[in-house]
Short mmCIF file of C-alpha atoms in Angstrom, two decimals:
data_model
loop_
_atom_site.label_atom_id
_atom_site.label_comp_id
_atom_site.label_asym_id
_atom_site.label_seq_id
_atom_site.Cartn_x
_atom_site.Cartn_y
_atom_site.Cartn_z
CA UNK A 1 -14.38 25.02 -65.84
CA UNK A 2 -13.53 27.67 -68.55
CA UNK A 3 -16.79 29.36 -67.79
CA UNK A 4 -15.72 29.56 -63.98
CA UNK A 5 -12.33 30.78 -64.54
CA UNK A 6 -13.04 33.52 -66.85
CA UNK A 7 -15.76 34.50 -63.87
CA UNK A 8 -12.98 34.76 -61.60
CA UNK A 9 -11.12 36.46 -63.79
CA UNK A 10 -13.43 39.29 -64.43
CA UNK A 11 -13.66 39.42 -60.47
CA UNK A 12 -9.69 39.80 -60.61
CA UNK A 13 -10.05 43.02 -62.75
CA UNK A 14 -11.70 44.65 -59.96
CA UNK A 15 -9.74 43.32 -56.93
CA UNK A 16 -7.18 44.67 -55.40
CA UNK A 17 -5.07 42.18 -53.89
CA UNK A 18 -1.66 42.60 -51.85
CA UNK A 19 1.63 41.32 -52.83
CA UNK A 20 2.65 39.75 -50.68
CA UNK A 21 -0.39 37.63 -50.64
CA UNK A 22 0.11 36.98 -54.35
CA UNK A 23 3.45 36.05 -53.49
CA UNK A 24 1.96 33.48 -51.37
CA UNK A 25 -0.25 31.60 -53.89
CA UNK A 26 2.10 31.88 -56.39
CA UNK A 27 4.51 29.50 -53.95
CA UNK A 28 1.72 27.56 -52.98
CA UNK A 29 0.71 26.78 -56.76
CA UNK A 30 4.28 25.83 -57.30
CA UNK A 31 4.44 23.46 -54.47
CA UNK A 32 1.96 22.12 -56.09
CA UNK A 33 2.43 21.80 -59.28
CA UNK A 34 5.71 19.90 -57.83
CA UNK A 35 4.13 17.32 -56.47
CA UNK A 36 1.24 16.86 -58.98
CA UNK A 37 3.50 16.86 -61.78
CA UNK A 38 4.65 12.99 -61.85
CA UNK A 39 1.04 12.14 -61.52
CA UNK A 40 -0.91 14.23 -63.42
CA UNK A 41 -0.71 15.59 -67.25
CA UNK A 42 0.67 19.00 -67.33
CA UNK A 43 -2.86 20.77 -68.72
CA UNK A 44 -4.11 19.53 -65.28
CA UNK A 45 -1.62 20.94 -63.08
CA UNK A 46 -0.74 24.07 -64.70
CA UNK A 47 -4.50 24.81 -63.79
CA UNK A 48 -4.44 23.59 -60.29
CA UNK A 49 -1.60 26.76 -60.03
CA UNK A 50 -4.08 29.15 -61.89
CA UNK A 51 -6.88 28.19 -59.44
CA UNK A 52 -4.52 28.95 -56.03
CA UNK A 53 -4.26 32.27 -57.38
CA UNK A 54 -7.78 32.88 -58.03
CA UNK A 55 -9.18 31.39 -55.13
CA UNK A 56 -8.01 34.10 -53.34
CA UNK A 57 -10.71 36.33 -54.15
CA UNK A 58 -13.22 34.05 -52.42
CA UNK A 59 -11.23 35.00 -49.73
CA UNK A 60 -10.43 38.43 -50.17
CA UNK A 61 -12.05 39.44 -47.01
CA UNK A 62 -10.05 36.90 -45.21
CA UNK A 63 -6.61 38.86 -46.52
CA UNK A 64 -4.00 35.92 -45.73
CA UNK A 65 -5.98 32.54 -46.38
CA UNK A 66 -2.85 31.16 -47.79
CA UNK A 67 -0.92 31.69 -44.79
CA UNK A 68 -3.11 29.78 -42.51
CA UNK A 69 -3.96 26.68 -44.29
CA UNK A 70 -0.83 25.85 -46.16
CA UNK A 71 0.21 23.90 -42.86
CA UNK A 72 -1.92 21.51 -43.41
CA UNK A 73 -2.54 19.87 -47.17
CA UNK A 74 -5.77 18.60 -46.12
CA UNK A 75 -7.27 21.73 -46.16
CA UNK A 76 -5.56 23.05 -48.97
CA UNK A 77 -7.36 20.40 -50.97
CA UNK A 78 -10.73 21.32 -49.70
CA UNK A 79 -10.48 24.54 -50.73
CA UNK A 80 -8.97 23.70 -54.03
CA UNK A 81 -12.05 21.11 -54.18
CA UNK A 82 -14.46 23.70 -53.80
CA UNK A 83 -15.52 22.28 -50.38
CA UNK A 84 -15.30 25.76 -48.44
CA UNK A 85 -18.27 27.41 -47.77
CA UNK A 86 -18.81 31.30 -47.85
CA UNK A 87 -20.63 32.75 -45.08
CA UNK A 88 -20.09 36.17 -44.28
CA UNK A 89 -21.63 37.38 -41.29
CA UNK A 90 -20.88 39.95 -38.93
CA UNK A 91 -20.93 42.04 -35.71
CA UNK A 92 -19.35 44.93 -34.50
CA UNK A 93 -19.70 46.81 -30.94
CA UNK A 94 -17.17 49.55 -29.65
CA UNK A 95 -15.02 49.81 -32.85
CA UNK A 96 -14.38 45.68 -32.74
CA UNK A 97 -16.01 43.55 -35.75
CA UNK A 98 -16.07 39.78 -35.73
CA UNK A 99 -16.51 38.82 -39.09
CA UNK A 100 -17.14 34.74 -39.76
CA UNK A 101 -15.73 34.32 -43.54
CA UNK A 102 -16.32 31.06 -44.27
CA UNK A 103 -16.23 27.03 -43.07
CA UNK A 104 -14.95 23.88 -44.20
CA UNK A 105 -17.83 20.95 -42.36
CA UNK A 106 -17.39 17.61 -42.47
CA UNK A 107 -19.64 14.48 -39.93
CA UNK A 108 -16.66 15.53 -37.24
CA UNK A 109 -15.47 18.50 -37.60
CA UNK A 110 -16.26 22.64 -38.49
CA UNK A 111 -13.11 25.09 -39.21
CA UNK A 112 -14.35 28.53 -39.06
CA UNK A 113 -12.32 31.10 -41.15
CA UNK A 114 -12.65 34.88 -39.24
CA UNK A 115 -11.28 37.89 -39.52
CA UNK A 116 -11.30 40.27 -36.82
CA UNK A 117 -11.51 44.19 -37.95
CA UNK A 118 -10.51 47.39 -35.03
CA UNK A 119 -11.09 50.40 -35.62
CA UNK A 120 -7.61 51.53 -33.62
CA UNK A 121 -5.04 49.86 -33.94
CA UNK A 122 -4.16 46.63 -31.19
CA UNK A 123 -1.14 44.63 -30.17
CA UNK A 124 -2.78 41.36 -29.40
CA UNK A 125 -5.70 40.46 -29.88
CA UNK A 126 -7.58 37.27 -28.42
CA UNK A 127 -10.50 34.52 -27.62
CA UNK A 128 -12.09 34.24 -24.35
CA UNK A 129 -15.29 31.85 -23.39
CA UNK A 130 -15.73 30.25 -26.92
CA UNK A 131 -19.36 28.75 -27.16
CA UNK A 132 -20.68 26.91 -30.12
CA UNK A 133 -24.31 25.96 -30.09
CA UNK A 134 -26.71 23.92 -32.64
CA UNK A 135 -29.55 25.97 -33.11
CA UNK A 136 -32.03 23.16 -35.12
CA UNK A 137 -31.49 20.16 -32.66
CA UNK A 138 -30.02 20.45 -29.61
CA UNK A 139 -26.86 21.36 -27.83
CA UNK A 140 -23.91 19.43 -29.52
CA UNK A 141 -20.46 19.10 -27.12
CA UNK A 142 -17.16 19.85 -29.02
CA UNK A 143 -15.01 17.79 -27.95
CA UNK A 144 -12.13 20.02 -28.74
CA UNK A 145 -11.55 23.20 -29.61
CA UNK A 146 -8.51 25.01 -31.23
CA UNK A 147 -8.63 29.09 -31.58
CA UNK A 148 -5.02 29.28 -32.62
CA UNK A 149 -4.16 31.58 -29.19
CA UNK A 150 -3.08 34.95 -29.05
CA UNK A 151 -2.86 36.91 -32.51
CA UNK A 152 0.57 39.21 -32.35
CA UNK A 153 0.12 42.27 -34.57
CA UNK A 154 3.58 43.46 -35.43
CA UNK A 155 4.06 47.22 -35.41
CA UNK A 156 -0.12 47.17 -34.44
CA UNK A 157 -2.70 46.34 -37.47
CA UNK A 158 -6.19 46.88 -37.47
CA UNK A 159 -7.40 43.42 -39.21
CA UNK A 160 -6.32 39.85 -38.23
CA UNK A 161 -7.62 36.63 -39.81
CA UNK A 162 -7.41 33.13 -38.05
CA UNK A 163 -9.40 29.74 -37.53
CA UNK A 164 -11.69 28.19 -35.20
CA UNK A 165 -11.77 24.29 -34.98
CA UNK A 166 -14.55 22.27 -33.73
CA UNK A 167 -14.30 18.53 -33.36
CA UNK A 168 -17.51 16.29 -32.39
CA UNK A 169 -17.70 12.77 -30.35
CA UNK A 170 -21.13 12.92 -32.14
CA UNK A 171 -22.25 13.52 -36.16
CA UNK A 172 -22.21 16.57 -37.14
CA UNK A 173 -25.98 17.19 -38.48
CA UNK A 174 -26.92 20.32 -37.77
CA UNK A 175 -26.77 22.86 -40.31
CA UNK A 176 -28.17 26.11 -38.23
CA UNK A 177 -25.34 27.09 -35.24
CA UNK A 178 -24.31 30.17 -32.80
CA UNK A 179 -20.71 31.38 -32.17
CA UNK A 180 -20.67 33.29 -28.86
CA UNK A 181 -17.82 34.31 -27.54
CA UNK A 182 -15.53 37.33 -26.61
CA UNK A 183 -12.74 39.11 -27.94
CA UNK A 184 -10.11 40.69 -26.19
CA UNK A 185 -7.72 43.88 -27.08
CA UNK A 186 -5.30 46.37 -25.63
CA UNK A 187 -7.88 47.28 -23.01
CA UNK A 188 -10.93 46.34 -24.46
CA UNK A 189 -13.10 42.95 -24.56
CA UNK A 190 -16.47 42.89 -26.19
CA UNK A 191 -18.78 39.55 -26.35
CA UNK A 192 -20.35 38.41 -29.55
CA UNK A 193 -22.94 36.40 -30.92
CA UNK A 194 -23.73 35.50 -34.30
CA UNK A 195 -25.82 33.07 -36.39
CA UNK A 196 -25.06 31.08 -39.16
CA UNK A 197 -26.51 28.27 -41.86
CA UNK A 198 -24.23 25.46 -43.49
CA UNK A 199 -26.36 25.02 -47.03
CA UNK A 200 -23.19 22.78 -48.82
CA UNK A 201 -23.72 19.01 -48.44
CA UNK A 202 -21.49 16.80 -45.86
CA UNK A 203 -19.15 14.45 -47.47
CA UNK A 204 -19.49 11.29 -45.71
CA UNK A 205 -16.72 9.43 -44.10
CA UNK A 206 -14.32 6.72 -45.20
CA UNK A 207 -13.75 3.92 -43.05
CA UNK A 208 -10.95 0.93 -43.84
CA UNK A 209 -10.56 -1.80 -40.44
CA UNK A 210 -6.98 -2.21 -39.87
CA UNK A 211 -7.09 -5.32 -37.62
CA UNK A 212 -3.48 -5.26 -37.62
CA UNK A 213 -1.21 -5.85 -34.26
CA UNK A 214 2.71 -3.88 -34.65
CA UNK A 215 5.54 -5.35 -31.81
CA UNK A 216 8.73 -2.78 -32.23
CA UNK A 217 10.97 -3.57 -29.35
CA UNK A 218 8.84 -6.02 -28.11
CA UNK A 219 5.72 -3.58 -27.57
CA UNK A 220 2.51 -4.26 -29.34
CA UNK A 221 -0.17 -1.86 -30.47
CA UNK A 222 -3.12 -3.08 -32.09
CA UNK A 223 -4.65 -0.81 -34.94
CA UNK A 224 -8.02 -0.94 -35.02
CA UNK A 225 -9.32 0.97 -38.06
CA UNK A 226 -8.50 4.37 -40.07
CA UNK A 227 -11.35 6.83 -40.38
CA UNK A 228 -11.09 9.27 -43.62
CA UNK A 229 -12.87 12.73 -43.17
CA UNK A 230 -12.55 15.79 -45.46
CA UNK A 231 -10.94 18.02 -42.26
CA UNK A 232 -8.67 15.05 -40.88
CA UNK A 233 -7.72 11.03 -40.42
CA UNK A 234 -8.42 9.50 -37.19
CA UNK A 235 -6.37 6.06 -36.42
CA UNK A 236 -8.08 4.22 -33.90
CA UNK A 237 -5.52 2.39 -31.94
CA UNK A 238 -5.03 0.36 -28.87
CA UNK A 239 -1.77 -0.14 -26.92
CA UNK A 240 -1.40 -3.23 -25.17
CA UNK A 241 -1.57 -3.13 -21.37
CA UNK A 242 1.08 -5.69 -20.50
CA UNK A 243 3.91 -3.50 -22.62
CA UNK A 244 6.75 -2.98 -20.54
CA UNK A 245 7.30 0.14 -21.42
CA UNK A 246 4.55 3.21 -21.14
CA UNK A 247 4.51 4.62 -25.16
CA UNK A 248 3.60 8.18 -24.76
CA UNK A 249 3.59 9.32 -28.38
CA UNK A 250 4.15 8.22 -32.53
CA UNK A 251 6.45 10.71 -33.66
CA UNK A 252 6.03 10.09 -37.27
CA UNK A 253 3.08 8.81 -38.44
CA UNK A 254 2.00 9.58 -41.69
CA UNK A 255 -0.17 8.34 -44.77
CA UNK A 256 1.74 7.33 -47.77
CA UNK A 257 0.49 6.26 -51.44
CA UNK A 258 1.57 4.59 -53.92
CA UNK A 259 3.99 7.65 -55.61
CA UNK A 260 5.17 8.45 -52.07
CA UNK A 261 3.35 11.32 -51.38
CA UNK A 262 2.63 11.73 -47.48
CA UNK A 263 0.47 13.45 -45.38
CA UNK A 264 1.95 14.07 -41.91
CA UNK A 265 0.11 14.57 -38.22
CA UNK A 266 -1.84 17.72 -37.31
CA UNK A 267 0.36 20.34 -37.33
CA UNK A 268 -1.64 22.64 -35.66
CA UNK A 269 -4.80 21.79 -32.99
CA UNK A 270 -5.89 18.46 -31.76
CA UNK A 271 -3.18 15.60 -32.58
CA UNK A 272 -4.60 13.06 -30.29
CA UNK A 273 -7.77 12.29 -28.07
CA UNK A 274 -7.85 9.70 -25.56
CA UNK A 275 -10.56 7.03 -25.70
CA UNK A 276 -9.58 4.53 -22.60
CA UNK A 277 -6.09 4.67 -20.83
CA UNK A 278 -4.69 2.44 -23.44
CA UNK A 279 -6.59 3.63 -26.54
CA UNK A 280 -6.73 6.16 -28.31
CA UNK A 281 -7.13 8.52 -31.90
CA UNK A 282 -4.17 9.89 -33.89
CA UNK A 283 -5.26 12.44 -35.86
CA UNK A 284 -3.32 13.04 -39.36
CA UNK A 285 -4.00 15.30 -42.24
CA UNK A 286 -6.53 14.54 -45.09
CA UNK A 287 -5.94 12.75 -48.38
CA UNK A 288 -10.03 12.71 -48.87
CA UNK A 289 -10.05 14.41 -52.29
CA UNK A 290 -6.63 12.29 -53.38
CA UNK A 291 -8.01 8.78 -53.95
CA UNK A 292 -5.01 6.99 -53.95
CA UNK A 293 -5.02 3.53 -55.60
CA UNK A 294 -3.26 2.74 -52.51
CA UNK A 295 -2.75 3.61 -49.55
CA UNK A 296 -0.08 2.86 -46.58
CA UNK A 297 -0.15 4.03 -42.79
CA UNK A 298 3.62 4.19 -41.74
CA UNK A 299 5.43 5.31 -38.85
CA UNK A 300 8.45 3.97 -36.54
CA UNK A 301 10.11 6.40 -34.11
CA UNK A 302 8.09 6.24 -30.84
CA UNK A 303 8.86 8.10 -27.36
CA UNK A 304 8.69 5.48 -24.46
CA UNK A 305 9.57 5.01 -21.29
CA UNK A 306 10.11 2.15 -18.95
CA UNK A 307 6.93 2.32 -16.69
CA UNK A 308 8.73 2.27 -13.48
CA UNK A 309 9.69 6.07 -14.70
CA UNK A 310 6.32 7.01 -16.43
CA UNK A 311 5.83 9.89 -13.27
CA UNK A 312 8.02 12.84 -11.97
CA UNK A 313 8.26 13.00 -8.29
CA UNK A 314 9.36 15.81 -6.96
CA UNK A 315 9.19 17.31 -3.03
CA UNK A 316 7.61 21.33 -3.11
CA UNK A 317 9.41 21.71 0.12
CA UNK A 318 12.68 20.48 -0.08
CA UNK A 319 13.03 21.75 -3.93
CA UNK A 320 14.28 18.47 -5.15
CA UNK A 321 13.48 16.03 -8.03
CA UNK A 322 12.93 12.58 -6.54
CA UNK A 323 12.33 10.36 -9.08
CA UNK A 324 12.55 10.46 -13.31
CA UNK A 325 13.81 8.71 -16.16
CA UNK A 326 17.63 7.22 -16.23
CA UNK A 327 20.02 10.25 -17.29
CA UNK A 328 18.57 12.91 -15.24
CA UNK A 329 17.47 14.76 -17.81
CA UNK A 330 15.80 17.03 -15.71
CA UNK A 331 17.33 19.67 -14.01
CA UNK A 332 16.75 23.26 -11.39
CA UNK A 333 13.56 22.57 -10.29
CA UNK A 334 11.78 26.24 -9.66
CA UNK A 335 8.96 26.90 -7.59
CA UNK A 336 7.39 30.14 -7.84
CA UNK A 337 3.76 30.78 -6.44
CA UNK A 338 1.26 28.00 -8.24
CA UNK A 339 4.03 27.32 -11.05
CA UNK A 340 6.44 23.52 -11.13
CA UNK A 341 9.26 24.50 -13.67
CA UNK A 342 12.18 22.32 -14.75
CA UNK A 343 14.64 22.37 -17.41
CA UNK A 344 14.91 19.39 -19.77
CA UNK A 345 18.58 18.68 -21.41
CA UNK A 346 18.71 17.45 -24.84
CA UNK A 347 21.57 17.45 -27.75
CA UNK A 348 18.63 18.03 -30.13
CA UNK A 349 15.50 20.45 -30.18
CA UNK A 350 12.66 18.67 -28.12
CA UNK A 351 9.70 20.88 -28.53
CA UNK A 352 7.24 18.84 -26.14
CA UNK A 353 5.51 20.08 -22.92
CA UNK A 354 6.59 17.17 -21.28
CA UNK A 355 3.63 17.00 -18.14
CA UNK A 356 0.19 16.40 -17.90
CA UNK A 357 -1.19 15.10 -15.14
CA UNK A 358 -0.53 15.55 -11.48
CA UNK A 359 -1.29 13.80 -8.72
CA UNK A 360 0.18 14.60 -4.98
CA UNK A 361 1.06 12.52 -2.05
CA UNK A 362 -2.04 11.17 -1.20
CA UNK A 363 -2.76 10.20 -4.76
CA UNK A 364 -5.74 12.65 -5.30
CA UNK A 365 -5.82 14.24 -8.76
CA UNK A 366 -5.06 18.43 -8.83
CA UNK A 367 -6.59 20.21 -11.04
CA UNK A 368 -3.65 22.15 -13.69
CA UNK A 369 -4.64 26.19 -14.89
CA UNK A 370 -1.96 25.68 -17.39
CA UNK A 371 0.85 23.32 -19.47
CA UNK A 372 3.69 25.38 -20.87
CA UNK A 373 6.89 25.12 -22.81
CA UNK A 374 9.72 27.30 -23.29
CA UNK A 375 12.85 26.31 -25.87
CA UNK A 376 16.07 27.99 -24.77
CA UNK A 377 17.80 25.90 -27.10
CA UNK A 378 21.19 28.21 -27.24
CA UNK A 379 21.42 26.87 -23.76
CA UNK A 380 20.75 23.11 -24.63
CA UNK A 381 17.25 22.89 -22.81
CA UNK A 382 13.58 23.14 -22.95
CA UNK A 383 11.62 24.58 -19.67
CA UNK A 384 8.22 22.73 -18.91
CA UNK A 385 6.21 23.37 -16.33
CA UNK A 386 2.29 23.65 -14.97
CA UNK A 387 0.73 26.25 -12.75
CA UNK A 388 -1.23 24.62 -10.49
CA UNK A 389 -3.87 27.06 -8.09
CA UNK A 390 -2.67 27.14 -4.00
CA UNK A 391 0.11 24.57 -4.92
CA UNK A 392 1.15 24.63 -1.18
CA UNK A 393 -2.20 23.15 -0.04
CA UNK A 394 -1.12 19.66 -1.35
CA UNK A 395 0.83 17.15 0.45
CA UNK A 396 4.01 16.04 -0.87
CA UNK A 397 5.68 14.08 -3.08
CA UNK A 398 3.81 15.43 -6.24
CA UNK A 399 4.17 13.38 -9.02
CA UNK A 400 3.84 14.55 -12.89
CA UNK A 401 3.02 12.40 -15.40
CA UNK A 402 4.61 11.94 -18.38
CA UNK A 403 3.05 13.00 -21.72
CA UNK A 404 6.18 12.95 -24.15
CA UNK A 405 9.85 12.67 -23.04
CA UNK A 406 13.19 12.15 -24.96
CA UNK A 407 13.51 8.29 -25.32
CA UNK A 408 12.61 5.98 -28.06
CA UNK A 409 11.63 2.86 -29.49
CA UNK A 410 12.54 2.40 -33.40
CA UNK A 411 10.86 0.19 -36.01
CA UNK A 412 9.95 0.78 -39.46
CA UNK A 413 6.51 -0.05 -40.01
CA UNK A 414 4.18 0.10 -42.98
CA UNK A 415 0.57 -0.99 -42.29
CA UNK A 416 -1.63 -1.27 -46.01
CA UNK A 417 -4.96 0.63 -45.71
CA UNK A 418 -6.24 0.20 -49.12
#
């Protein structure tokens, strides 16, 4: 370790880092050091502070590493584990380069680290047609994929440094892929393609059966088993059928220990996949280089519904809201072109796209372009709507499925792991 650090120190002396990134590692080692310090001797977590700062020339290229993993402390770990990878490839075409820094792998899951380099200056800058292919064995299907959206470049910047997310149904085994896919400016878009190798080796999964059933209000959920990867926990859960009321979403899960430290949901990306209608995968962040003596799964604030309300009906023509939950919530409906707004009143901050799926009055499926969300919170309400392609071709009512909405049930539930 001494032999490393005095490596990366000489590779300080030669850096030139910004402050404002410094600034950021320095917080990030105290935050740290905070919550390593009633656990660990102080030798061990002064140096965990020491290595935040000079981790950050591994990622010099990268600029503001900091800033886009300290959301999530799974990550953090990795990279304070050594678990990133460096990769370091490149194209550029028409004064755009796509530069792939560096990954974090595990048997589920690749998180690509990129920065994107203009030679004028741009706006916004973003992702269209992402493609990720497995060049050794095969086509492999993400089944999700997060690109973080639009990039905002205050006052115009020429660099800007994000992630890519890939999550699997299948291992991940490959260790030769291609990233194609196109980037968009002010008035320009160029397609890339580049190659890469994974050479680090996979960590392998850790899997603890639950086989536990939770009734809170008188609905049960049955937990099946929690899956521990490097990039993420998955909770396999199943939701009984005969519940009374339609549960649309666990508000606070989170793992605990035995000190009380916690690691919280997905902040950012997937949260959830569906496996059936009444089962499905939470997805919270990592304690795989913690090793807890023990370990707790704990939640107790859910959003249900009775299912008599779990749909929005609303007529297209005659502007009105037929059917929702009791308290009409929902208010001024707004129809313009393809897009179903409404405005959902709260007391407090609900910052849920409430829809997802729609089906209209003959109880065919329509296919949604978009789910959105706006808070206008100074006037006590979110906006939620979808935008749904020659909305006037379908017959009324049209009725919207509920994915989250402002009701709960309340427990206080603490499931043992290990």
């Amino acid at each position: 370790m001494e032999e490393r650090l005095d490596e990366y120190r000489k590779r300080l002396d030669k850096e030139e880092i910004p402050a404002d990134l410094l600034d950021h590692a320095i917080e990030a080692g105290v935050q740290m050091a905070r919550q390593e310090q009633k656990r660990r001797p102080r030798r061990i977590w002064i140096l965990s502070v020491a290595m935040v700062a000079i981790l950050l020339v591994g990622f010099s290229s990268i600029g503001k590493i900091m800033e886009l993993i300290q959301h999530d402390k799974g990550l953090m770990s990795a990279v304070e584990h050594e678990y990133y990878e460096e990769i370091g490839v490149s194209e550029k075409k028409n004064g755009i380069e796509f530069v792939i820094e560096g990954a974090i792998a595990d048997e589920k899951g690749l998180v690509l680290f990129y920065t994107i380099k203009t030679d004028e200056k741009q706006t916004n800058i973003s992702f269209e047609d992402i493609d990720l292919k497995v060049l050794d064995e095969g086509k492999i299907n993400p089944s999700s994929i997060s690109s973080g959206g639009l990039h905002k470049r205050e006052n115009s910047k020429k660099s800007s440094s994000g992630m890519l997310e890939f999550f699997f149904r299948d291992n991940l085994t490959s260790r030769e892929f291609q990233l194609k896919t196109a980037v968009k400016g002010d008035g320009v878009r160029e397609n890339f393609s580049l190659n890469f190798s994974l050479t680090k080796e996979i960590r392998m999964k850790k899997v603890y059966p639950l086989n536990k059933t939770v009734v809170i209000e008188g609905q049960k959920i049955d937990f099946v088993e929690a899956t521990i990867f490097p990039l993420r926990v998955a909770i396999h859960l199943k939701i009984d059928p005969n519940n009374t009321k339609e549960l649309l979403e666990i508000e606070d899960m989170r793992l605990v220990d035995e000190h009380g430290e916690v690691w919280s949901k997905i902040l950012n990306g997937t949260t959830r996949t569906g496996v059936t209608e009444h089962e499905f995968i939470y997805y919270l962040q990592s304690n795989y280089f913690k090793e807890p003596k023990e370990l707790y799964l704990a939640f107790g604030k859910i959003q249900a519904v009775d299912k008599e309300y779990r749909e929005v009906v609303i007529d297209t023509e005659q502007m009105k809201i037929l059917k929702q939950p009791p308290g009409n919530r929902l208010k001024g409906l707004e129809i313009y072109g393809g897009d179903i707004r409404m405005k959902l009143y709260t007391e407090k901050e609900f910052p849920y796209g409430i829809f997802s799926e729609v089906v209209d009055g003959k109880g065919n499926t329509v296919d949604i372009t978009s789910n959105y969300m706006s808070s206008r919170r100074d006037e006590g309400y979110t906006l939620s709507g979808v935008t749904i392609p020659d909305l006037k071709s379908y017959p009324n009512p049209i009725s919207l499925k509920l994915s989250f909405f402002p009701e709960w049930i309340i427990g206080d539930e603490k499931i043992k792991i290990k």
